[in-house]
PDB file of C-alpha atoms in Angstrom:
ATOM      1  CA  LEU A   1      -0.064   0.122  -0.137  1.00 48.00           C
ATOM      2  CA  GLY A   2       3.137   2.236   0.545  1.00 46.00           C
ATOM      3  CA  VAL A   3       3.940   2.056  -2.927  1.00 44.00           C
ATOM      4  CA  GLU A   4       1.020   2.341  -4.210  1.00 44.00           C
ATOM      5  CA  VAL A   5       0.570   5.794  -2.487  1.00 40.00           C
ATOM      6  CA  GLU A   6       4.115   6.986  -3.077  1.00 43.00           C
ATOM      7  CA  SER A   7       3.779   6.142  -7.300  1.00 42.00           C
ATOM      8  CA  VAL A   8       0.579   7.780  -7.217  1.00 39.00           C
ATOM      9  CA  CYS A   9       2.443  10.905  -5.265  1.00 40.00           C
ATOM     10  CA  MET A  10       4.862  10.887  -7.804  1.00 40.00           C
ATOM     11  CA  LEU A  11       2.639  10.761 -10.598  1.00 38.00           C
ATOM     12  CA  SER A  12       0.629  13.892  -9.664  1.00 40.00           C
ATOM     13  CA  THR A  13       3.502  15.959  -9.099  1.00 37.00           C
ATOM     14  CA  THR A  14       4.803  15.450 -12.362  1.00 37.00           C
ATOM     15  CA  ARG A  15       1.669  15.950 -14.554  1.00 37.00           C
ATOM     16  CA  VAL A  16      -0.439  18.591 -15.573  1.00 34.00           C
ATOM     17  CA  THR A  17      -3.870  17.437 -14.179  1.00 34.00           C
ATOM     18  CA  ARG A  18      -7.512  18.940 -15.568  1.00 37.00           C
ATOM     19  CA  ARG A  19     -10.825  18.774 -13.421  1.00 37.00           C
ATOM     20  CA  LEU A  20     -13.841  19.735 -14.358  1.00 35.00           C
ATOM     21  CA  PHE A  21     -16.670  20.808 -12.220  1.00 35.00           C
ATOM     22  CA  CYS A  22     -20.081  22.132 -11.943  1.00 37.00           C
ATOM     23  CA  GLU A  23     -21.040  25.444 -10.400  1.00 40.00           C
ATOM     24  CA  GLU A  24     -24.575  27.215 -12.264  1.00 37.00           C
ATOM     25  CA  GLY A  25     -24.502  24.815 -15.101  1.00 35.00           C
ATOM     26  CA  LEU A  26     -21.097  23.401 -16.716  1.00 38.00           C
ATOM     27  CA  ARG A  27     -17.904  25.304 -15.993  1.00 41.00           C
ATOM     28  CA  LEU A  28     -14.436  24.307 -16.608  1.00 41.00           C
ATOM     29  CA  ARG A  29     -11.446  24.801 -14.099  1.00 43.00           C
ATOM     30  CA  LEU A  30      -7.771  23.987 -14.431  1.00 40.00           C
ATOM     31  CA  ARG A  31      -5.664  22.910 -11.578  1.00 41.00           C
ATOM     32  CA  LEU A  32      -2.150  23.439 -12.738  1.00 39.00           C
ATOM     33  CA  GLU A  33       0.757  22.524 -11.009  1.00 37.00           C
ATOM     34  CA  ARG A  34       3.781  25.165 -11.016  1.00 40.00           C
ATOM     35  CA  SER A  35       7.517  24.299 -10.769  1.00 37.00           C
ATOM     36  CA  ASN A  36       9.413  25.627  -7.812  1.00 33.00           C
ATOM     37  CA  GLU A  37      11.013  28.500 -10.343  1.00 36.00           C
ATOM     38  CA  LYS A  38      10.605  31.696  -9.288  1.00 35.00           C
ATOM     39  CA  ARG A  39       8.014  33.942 -10.790  1.00 36.00           C
ATOM     40  CA  ARG A  40      10.263  36.774 -12.626  1.00 34.00           C
ATOM     41  CA  ALA A  41      10.157  39.889 -10.950  1.00 33.00           C
ATOM     42  CA  CYS A  42       8.465  43.050 -12.335  1.00 35.00           C
ATOM     43  CA  SER A  43       8.186  46.821 -11.947  1.00 35.00           C
ATOM     44  CA  THR A  44       4.373  46.986 -10.917  1.00 36.00           C
ATOM     45  CA  TRP A  45       4.802  50.535  -9.256  1.00 32.00           C
ATOM     46  CA  VAL A  46       5.648  51.845 -12.721  1.00 34.00           C
ATOM     47  CA  ALA A  47       2.752  50.176 -14.488  1.00 40.00           C
ATOM     48  CA  ARG A  48       0.581  51.681 -11.528  1.00 39.00           C
ATOM     49  CA  LYS A  49       1.160  55.495 -13.055  1.00 35.00           C
ATOM     50  CA  GLN A  50       1.531  54.758 -16.702  1.00 39.00           C
ATOM     51  CA  LYS A  51      -2.114  54.209 -19.046  1.00 44.00           C
ATOM     52  CA  GLY A  52      -3.895  53.380 -16.115  1.00 45.00           C
ATOM     53  CA  ARG A  53      -3.551  49.733 -16.702  1.00 49.00           C
ATOM     54  CA  HIS A  54      -2.424  49.211 -13.126  1.00 44.00           C
ATOM     55  CA  VAL A  55      -3.339  52.309 -10.398  1.00 41.00           C
ATOM     56  CA  LYS A  56      -2.339  52.652  -6.907  1.00 38.00           C
ATOM     57  CA  GLY A  57      -4.939  51.869  -4.279  1.00 40.00           C
ATOM     58  CA  MET A  58      -5.827  48.226  -5.868  1.00 42.00           C
ATOM     59  CA  ARG A  59      -5.855  45.616  -3.224  1.00 43.00           C
ATOM     60  CA  PRO A  60      -2.749  43.712  -4.456  1.00 46.00           C
ATOM     61  CA  VAL A  61      -3.825  39.709  -4.423  1.00 49.00           C
ATOM     62  CA  SER A  62      -0.812  37.256  -5.228  1.00 48.00           C
ATOM     63  CA  ALA A  63      -1.316  35.935  -8.850  1.00 48.00           C
ATOM     64  CA  VAL A  64       0.838  32.652  -8.431  1.00 49.00           C
ATOM     65  CA  ASP A  65      -2.053  30.371  -7.607  1.00 69.00           C
ATOM     66  CA  LYS A  66      -4.108  31.967 -10.784  1.00 90.00           C
ATOM     67  CA  ASP A  67      -1.021  31.772 -13.156  1.00 94.00           C
ATOM     68  CA  ILE A  68      -1.385  29.887 -16.515  1.00 96.00           C
ATOM     69  CA  SER A  69       0.990  29.772 -19.340  1.00 96.00           C
ATOM     70  CA  GLN A  70       0.366  30.978 -22.942  1.00 96.00           C
ATOM     71  CA  SER A  71      -0.098  27.607 -24.166  1.00 96.00           C
ATOM     72  CA  GLU A  72      -2.409  26.740 -21.377  1.00 97.00           C
ATOM     73  CA  ALA A  73      -4.160  29.818 -21.671  1.00 97.00           C
ATOM     74  CA  LEU A  74      -5.376  28.889 -25.371  1.00 97.00           C
ATOM     75  CA  GLU A  75      -6.223  25.529 -23.942  1.00 97.00           C
ATOM     76  CA  LEU A  76      -8.535  26.876 -21.458  1.00 97.00           C
ATOM     77  CA  ALA A  77     -10.264  29.031 -23.860  1.00 98.00           C
ATOM     78  CA  LYS A  78     -11.041  26.117 -25.875  1.00 97.00           C
ATOM     79  CA  THR A  79     -13.003  24.436 -23.081  1.00 97.00           C
ATOM     80  CA  PHE A  80     -15.672  27.447 -22.971  1.00 98.00           C
ATOM     81  CA  ALA A  81     -18.591  27.605 -25.123  1.00 97.00           C
ATOM     82  CA  ARG A  82     -18.134  31.743 -25.771  1.00 98.00           C
ATOM     83  CA  ARG A  83     -14.868  33.287 -25.409  1.00 98.00           C
ATOM     84  CA  HIS A  84     -15.274  37.260 -25.395  1.00 98.00           C
ATOM     85  CA  LEU A  85     -12.582  39.863 -25.707  1.00 98.00           C
ATOM     86  CA  LEU A  86     -13.663  43.015 -23.776  1.00 98.00           C
ATOM     87  CA  ILE A  87     -11.820  46.137 -24.414  1.00 98.00           C
ATOM     88  CA  GLY A  88     -12.784  49.630 -23.458  1.00 98.00           C
ATOM     89  CA  SER A  89     -11.748  52.598 -21.675  1.00 97.00           C
ATOM     90  CA  GLY A  90      -8.842  52.711 -19.015  1.00 96.00           C
ATOM     91  CA  ALA A  91      -8.296  54.461 -15.770  1.00 93.00           C
ATOM     92  CA  GLY A  92      -7.143  57.611 -18.092  1.00 95.00           C
ATOM     93  CA  LEU A  93     -10.852  58.213 -19.457  1.00 96.00           C
ATOM     94  CA  GLN A  94     -13.235  55.929 -17.492  1.00 98.00           C
ATOM     95  CA  TYR A  95     -16.682  55.729 -17.774  1.00 98.00           C
ATOM     96  CA  HIS A  96     -19.111  58.641 -17.405  1.00 98.00           C
ATOM     97  CA  ASP A  97     -21.805  56.059 -16.761  1.00 98.00           C
ATOM     98  CA  PRO A  98     -20.870  53.121 -15.973  1.00 98.00           C
ATOM     99  CA  THR A  99     -24.245  51.648 -14.797  1.00 98.00           C
ATOM    100  CA  LYS A 100     -25.143  52.006 -18.352  1.00 98.00           C
ATOM    101  CA  ALA A 101     -22.048  50.757 -19.794  1.00 98.00           C
ATOM    102  CA  ILE A 102     -22.375  47.468 -17.656  1.00 98.00           C
ATOM    103  CA  GLN A 103     -25.713  47.211 -18.517  1.00 98.00           C
ATOM    104  CA  ASP A 104     -25.521  47.833 -22.513  1.00 98.00           C
ATOM    105  CA  THR A 105     -22.523  44.777 -21.979  1.00 98.00           C
ATOM    106  CA  LEU A 106     -24.706  42.324 -20.251  1.00 98.00           C
ATOM    107  CA  THR A 107     -27.856  43.089 -22.600  1.00 97.00           C
ATOM    108  CA  HIS A 108     -25.574  42.093 -25.425  1.00 96.00           C
ATOM    109  CA  LEU A 109     -24.838  39.004 -24.069  1.00 97.00           C
ATOM    110  CA  GLN A 110     -28.114  37.800 -23.053  1.00 92.00           C
ATOM    111  CA  GLY A 111     -29.785  35.324 -24.656  1.00 91.00           C
ATOM    112  CA  ASN A 112     -27.347  32.587 -24.308  1.00 92.00           C
ATOM    113  CA  GLU A 113     -26.785  30.817 -21.114  1.00 94.00           C
ATOM    114  CA  ASP A 114     -23.496  28.707 -22.290  1.00 97.00           C
ATOM    115  CA  PRO A 115     -20.553  29.399 -20.384  1.00 97.00           C
ATOM    116  CA  VAL A 116     -18.255  32.527 -20.710  1.00 98.00           C
ATOM    117  CA  LEU A 117     -14.430  33.246 -20.580  1.00 98.00           C
ATOM    118  CA  PHE A 118     -13.980  36.863 -20.604  1.00 98.00           C
ATOM    119  CA  ILE A 119     -10.532  37.973 -21.439  1.00 98.00           C
ATOM    120  CA  PHE A 120      -9.443  41.563 -20.723  1.00 98.00           C
ATOM    121  CA  GLY A 121      -6.011  43.457 -20.535  1.00 97.00           C
ATOM    122  CA  GLY A 122      -5.869  43.380 -16.258  1.00 97.00           C
ATOM    123  CA  ASP A 123      -7.301  47.185 -15.946  1.00 96.00           C
ATOM    124  CA  THR A 124      -7.872  47.629 -11.907  1.00 95.00           C
ATOM    125  CA  ALA A 125     -11.365  47.338 -10.583  1.00 97.00           C
ATOM    126  CA  ASP A 126     -12.073  50.941  -8.887  1.00 97.00           C
ATOM    127  CA  ALA A 127     -15.836  51.831  -8.340  1.00 97.00           C
ATOM    128  CA  GLU A 128     -14.663  55.263  -7.679  1.00 97.00           C
ATOM    129  CA  LYS A 129     -12.300  55.570 -10.842  1.00 97.00           C
ATOM    130  CA  PRO A 130     -14.703  53.185 -13.098  1.00 98.00           C
ATOM    131  CA  ASP A 131     -13.085  51.788 -16.277  1.00 98.00           C
ATOM    132  CA  LEU A 132     -12.865  48.220 -18.090  1.00 98.00           C
ATOM    133  CA  GLY A 133     -11.611  46.505 -15.060  1.00 98.00           C
ATOM    134  CA  TYR A 134     -14.469  47.696 -13.124  1.00 98.00           C
ATOM    135  CA  LEU A 135     -16.659  46.935 -15.849  1.00 98.00           C
ATOM    136  CA  VAL A 136     -15.577  43.544 -16.225  1.00 98.00           C
ATOM    137  CA  GLN A 137     -15.743  42.708 -12.313  1.00 98.00           C
ATOM    138  CA  GLU A 138     -19.334  43.913 -12.284  1.00 98.00           C
ATOM    139  CA  VAL A 139     -20.435  42.094 -15.873  1.00 98.00           C
ATOM    140  CA  LYS A 140     -18.978  38.845 -13.968  1.00 98.00           C
ATOM    141  CA  ALA A 141     -20.914  39.304 -10.541  1.00 98.00           C
ATOM    142  CA  ARG A 142     -24.214  40.188 -12.437  1.00 97.00           C
ATOM    143  CA  SER A 143     -24.131  37.788 -15.073  1.00 96.00           C
ATOM    144  CA  SER A 144     -27.087  35.021 -15.414  1.00 94.00           C
ATOM    145  CA  PHE A 145     -24.589  32.626 -16.928  1.00 96.00           C
ATOM    146  CA  ALA A 146     -21.186  30.945 -15.583  1.00 96.00           C
ATOM    147  CA  CYS A 147     -18.584  32.792 -16.496  1.00 97.00           C
ATOM    148  CA  LYS A 148     -14.360  33.206 -15.693  1.00 98.00           C
ATOM    149  CA  VAL A 149     -11.773  35.800 -16.136  1.00 98.00           C
ATOM    150  CA  LEU A 150      -8.863  35.627 -17.742  1.00 98.00           C
ATOM    151  CA  SER A 151      -6.305  38.679 -17.247  1.00 98.00           C
ATOM    152  CA  VAL A 152      -3.416  39.219 -19.615  1.00 98.00           C
ATOM    153  CA  GLN A 153      -0.883  41.580 -17.787  1.00 97.00           C
ATOM    154  CA  SER A 154       2.674  41.949 -17.371  1.00 96.00           C
ATOM    155  CA  TRP A 155       2.767  42.888 -13.574  1.00 94.00           C
ATOM    156  CA  LYS A 156       2.606  40.838 -10.466  1.00 90.00           C
ATOM    157  CA  GLU A 157      -1.012  41.750  -8.554  1.00 90.00           C
ATOM    158  CA  VAL A 158      -4.292  40.820  -9.768  1.00 95.00           C
ATOM    159  CA  ASP A 159      -8.096  41.868  -8.783  1.00 96.00           C
ATOM    160  CA  PRO A 160      -9.673  39.091  -6.559  1.00 96.00           C
ATOM    161  CA  PHE A 161     -12.327  38.712  -9.173  1.00 97.00           C
ATOM    162  CA  VAL A 162      -9.898  37.325 -11.842  1.00 97.00           C
ATOM    163  CA  ASP A 163     -10.094  33.521 -12.063  1.00 97.00           C
ATOM    164  CA  TYR A 164      -6.826  33.044 -14.634  1.00 97.00           C
ATOM    165  CA  VAL A 165      -3.642  35.513 -15.394  1.00 97.00           C
ATOM    166  CA  PHE A 166      -1.418  35.127 -18.569  1.00 97.00           C
ATOM    167  CA  ASN A 167       1.791  37.172 -17.845  1.00 96.00           C
ATOM    168  CA  TYR A 168       3.128  38.012 -21.045  1.00 96.00           C
ATOM    169  CA  GLU A 169       6.539  39.537 -20.972  1.00 95.00           C
ATOM    170  CA  ARG A 170       7.041  43.226 -21.201  1.00 95.00           C
ATOM    171  CA  GLU A 171       7.755  45.246 -24.291  1.00 96.00           C
ATOM    172  CA  PHE A 172       9.091  48.595 -24.130  1.00 96.00           C
ATOM    173  CA  SER A 173      10.002  51.592 -26.719  1.00 95.00           C
ATOM    174  CA  LYS A 174      13.234  52.401 -27.700  1.00 93.00           C
ATOM    175  CA  ASP A 175      13.146  55.531 -25.330  1.00 94.00           C
ATOM    176  CA  GLY A 176      11.907  53.089 -22.426  1.00 94.00           C
ATOM    177  CA  LYS A 177       8.459  53.743 -22.572  1.00 93.00           C
ATOM    178  CA  GLU A 178       6.380  50.350 -21.450  1.00 95.00           C
ATOM    179  CA  TYR A 179       3.894  49.480 -24.209  1.00 96.00           C
ATOM    180  CA  TRP A 180       0.270  48.080 -22.501  1.00 95.00           C
ATOM    181  CA  GLY A 181      -1.323  47.143 -25.950  1.00 97.00           C
ATOM    182  CA  GLY A 182      -2.092  48.119 -29.297  1.00 97.00           C
ATOM    183  CA  LEU A 183      -0.163  48.016 -32.566  1.00 97.00           C
ATOM    184  CA  VAL A 184       3.537  49.378 -33.442  1.00 97.00           C
ATOM    185  CA  ASN A 185       4.478  49.848 -37.037  1.00 94.00           C
ATOM    186  CA  GLY A 186       1.294  47.780 -37.698  1.00 94.00           C
ATOM    187  CA  LYS A 187       2.196  44.604 -35.351  1.00 96.00           C
ATOM    188  CA  PRO A 188       0.224  43.809 -32.049  1.00 98.00           C
ATOM    189  CA  VAL A 189       2.547  44.385 -28.935  1.00 98.00           C
ATOM    190  CA  ALA A 190       2.078  43.466 -25.076  1.00 97.00           C
ATOM    191  CA  ALA A 191      -1.410  42.333 -24.173  1.00 98.00           C
ATOM    192  CA  THR A 192      -2.593  42.873 -27.946  1.00 98.00           C
ATOM    193  CA  ARG A 193      -0.012  40.365 -29.211  1.00 98.00           C
ATOM    194  CA  PHE A 194      -1.658  37.574 -27.185  1.00 98.00           C
ATOM    195  CA  TYR A 195      -5.316  38.228 -27.165  1.00 98.00           C
ATOM    196  CA  LEU A 196      -5.585  39.085 -31.029  1.00 98.00           C
ATOM    197  CA  SER A 197      -3.032  36.625 -31.810  1.00 98.00           C
ATOM    198  CA  LYS A 198      -3.781  34.423 -34.823  1.00 97.00           C
ATOM    199  CA  GLU A 199      -4.330  31.420 -32.530  1.00 98.00           C
ATOM    200  CA  MET A 200      -6.434  33.113 -30.281  1.00 98.00           C
ATOM    201  CA  GLN A 201      -8.636  35.185 -33.161  1.00 98.00           C
ATOM    202  CA  GLN A 202      -9.796  31.375 -34.279  1.00 98.00           C
ATOM    203  CA  LEU A 203     -11.203  30.895 -31.152  1.00 98.00           C
ATOM    204  CA  LEU A 204     -12.607  34.172 -30.021  1.00 98.00           C
ATOM    205  CA  THR A 205     -16.698  34.292 -30.288  1.00 98.00           C
ATOM    206  CA  SER A 206     -16.339  37.874 -30.435  1.00 98.00           C
ATOM    207  CA  VAL A 207     -13.906  41.263 -29.223  1.00 98.00           C
ATOM    208  CA  ILE A 208     -16.786  43.207 -27.600  1.00 98.00           C
ATOM    209  CA  CYS A 209     -15.465  47.064 -27.488  1.00 98.00           C
ATOM    210  CA  ILE A 210     -17.497  49.309 -24.942  1.00 98.00           C
ATOM    211  CA  GLY A 211     -15.972  52.731 -25.719  1.00 97.00           C
ATOM    212  CA  GLY A 212     -12.004  53.439 -25.482  1.00 96.00           C
ATOM    213  CA  GLY A 213      -9.245  55.406 -26.368  1.00 95.00           C
ATOM    214  CA  SER A 214      -6.299  54.735 -28.794  1.00 95.00           C
ATOM    215  CA  ILE A 215      -5.298  51.264 -27.668  1.00 97.00           C
ATOM    216  CA  SER A 216      -9.172  50.120 -28.057  1.00 97.00           C
ATOM    217  CA  ARG A 217      -9.393  51.848 -31.286  1.00 97.00           C
ATOM    218  CA  GLN A 218      -6.280  50.256 -32.584  1.00 97.00           C
ATOM    219  CA  GLU A 219      -7.208  46.898 -31.329  1.00 98.00           C
ATOM    220  CA  LEU A 220     -11.001  46.950 -32.794  1.00 98.00           C
ATOM    221  CA  SER A 221      -9.821  48.048 -36.156  1.00 97.00           C
ATOM    222  CA  PHE A 222      -7.089  45.446 -36.059  1.00 98.00           C
ATOM    223  CA  ALA A 223      -9.494  42.769 -34.951  1.00 98.00           C
ATOM    224  CA  ILE A 224     -12.122  43.800 -37.933  1.00 97.00           C
ATOM    225  CA  GLN A 225      -9.731  43.875 -40.699  1.00 96.00           C
ATOM    226  CA  SER A 226      -8.581  40.158 -39.189  1.00 97.00           C
ATOM    227  CA  GLY A 227     -12.090  39.334 -39.828  1.00 97.00           C
ATOM    228  CA  VAL A 228     -12.879  38.920 -35.848  1.00 98.00           C
ATOM    229  CA  LYS A 229     -16.830  39.064 -35.207  1.00 97.00           C
ATOM    230  CA  HIS A 230     -17.014  42.254 -33.317  1.00 97.00           C
ATOM    231  CA  GLU A 231     -19.537  44.199 -31.080  1.00 97.00           C
ATOM    232  CA  TYR A 232     -19.394  48.046 -30.414  1.00 98.00           C
ATOM    233  CA  ILE A 233     -20.724  49.687 -27.691  1.00 98.00           C
ATOM    234  CA  ARG A 234     -21.120  53.490 -27.321  1.00 97.00           C
ATOM    235  CA  ALA A 235     -19.923  54.536 -23.779  1.00 98.00           C
ATOM    236  CA  GLU A 236     -19.172  58.155 -22.816  1.00 97.00           C
ATOM    237  CA  VAL A 237     -16.342  58.940 -20.931  1.00 97.00           C
ATOM    238  CA  ARG A 238     -16.109  60.521 -17.933  1.00 97.00           C
ATOM    239  CA  ASN A 239     -12.826  62.444 -18.670  1.00 96.00           C
ATOM    240  CA  LYS A 240     -13.587  64.359 -21.536  1.00 93.00           C
ATOM    241  CA  ARG A 241     -10.930  66.201 -23.494  1.00 89.00           C
ATOM    242  CA  GLU A 242     -11.617  69.422 -24.558  1.00 88.00           C
ATOM    243  CA  GLY A 243     -12.783  69.845 -28.343  1.00 89.00           C
ATOM    244  CA  SER A 244     -12.624  66.074 -28.774  1.00 92.00           C
ATOM    245  CA  ASN A 245     -15.546  63.578 -29.209  1.00 95.00           C
ATOM    246  CA  PRO A 246     -17.527  62.576 -25.313  1.00 96.00           C
ATOM    247  CA  TYR A 247     -17.528  59.233 -26.542  1.00 97.00           C
ATOM    248  CA  GLY A 248     -13.472  58.775 -27.243  1.00 96.00           C
ATOM    249  CA  PRO A 249     -11.189  58.454 -29.775  1.00 95.00           C
ATOM    250  CA  THR A 250     -12.622  54.879 -30.582  1.00 97.00           C
ATOM    251  CA  ASP A 251     -15.842  56.129 -30.785  1.00 97.00           C
ATOM    252  CA  ASP A 252     -14.346  58.840 -33.657  1.00 95.00           C
ATOM    253  CA  TRP A 253     -12.696  55.742 -35.469  1.00 95.00           C
ATOM    254  CA  TYR A 254     -15.829  53.519 -35.332  1.00 96.00           C
ATOM    255  CA  GLN A 255     -18.273  56.275 -36.673  1.00 94.00           C
ATOM    256  CA  ALA A 256     -15.854  57.658 -39.335  1.00 92.00           C
ATOM    257  CA  HIS A 257     -14.762  54.642 -40.756  1.00 85.00           C
ATOM    258  CA  HIS A 258     -17.012  51.624 -39.955  1.00 76.00           C
ATOM    259  CA  VAL A 259     -20.423  52.843 -39.515  1.00 62.00           C
ATOM    260  CA  GLU A 260     -20.293  54.824 -42.801  1.00 52.00           C
ATOM    261  CA  LYS A 261     -19.314  51.455 -44.630  1.00 53.00           C
ATOM    262  CA  ASN A 262     -22.185  49.753 -43.074  1.00 50.00           C
TER     263      ASN A 262
END
């Protein structure tokens, strides 16, 4: 009996185990065993001050137990009936009426109770500064269907509502500025490079864009050009720029380039 127990323990430490579980219908959870290699250290303090991807005041939660690799993230996506990439306003612009933006997103998702994997760029959820992170948190909390959240980010901390984290390798411009997403010289960088990769494009049910700034504009344009199904939800921004569209740069582009063609 001791030999058998020892054999089972050895097997359990040398292979990745996947388990199915039920919660409000079918949900999938990956139980992934991690090696003892230390996670790379990254400067989250710089991230807190740039582009709103990570802002001061969030409640830090270790991401170690939620970390998955790129290949595991792709396999995870395959296990869900629906896979939606959510993009939109970051902490720089935020949402003027977050309740409406959240409800509009839920309305679009209604009518199908299949399990959903939401994918987004890791924006911090803050009710006082409601941006995409807050929207994703609330959409998950108010959904009538089973759903999980995959955050694609380059820093260590993660909000409690996030279920899985893929940490991509940080990318910088020649002058040392960190990229958070979008395109550079026509090629996706940072989070965009993963969640709009050719492999992920084939898995996405749709890209849902809820307003947004320049990064969302680039991502939405790239997704449409790549043939990915999309849904654009108009959402007024809170931090308006004088003389600019109150719905943000993404709305400028969408109204001028996509609405006119359709």
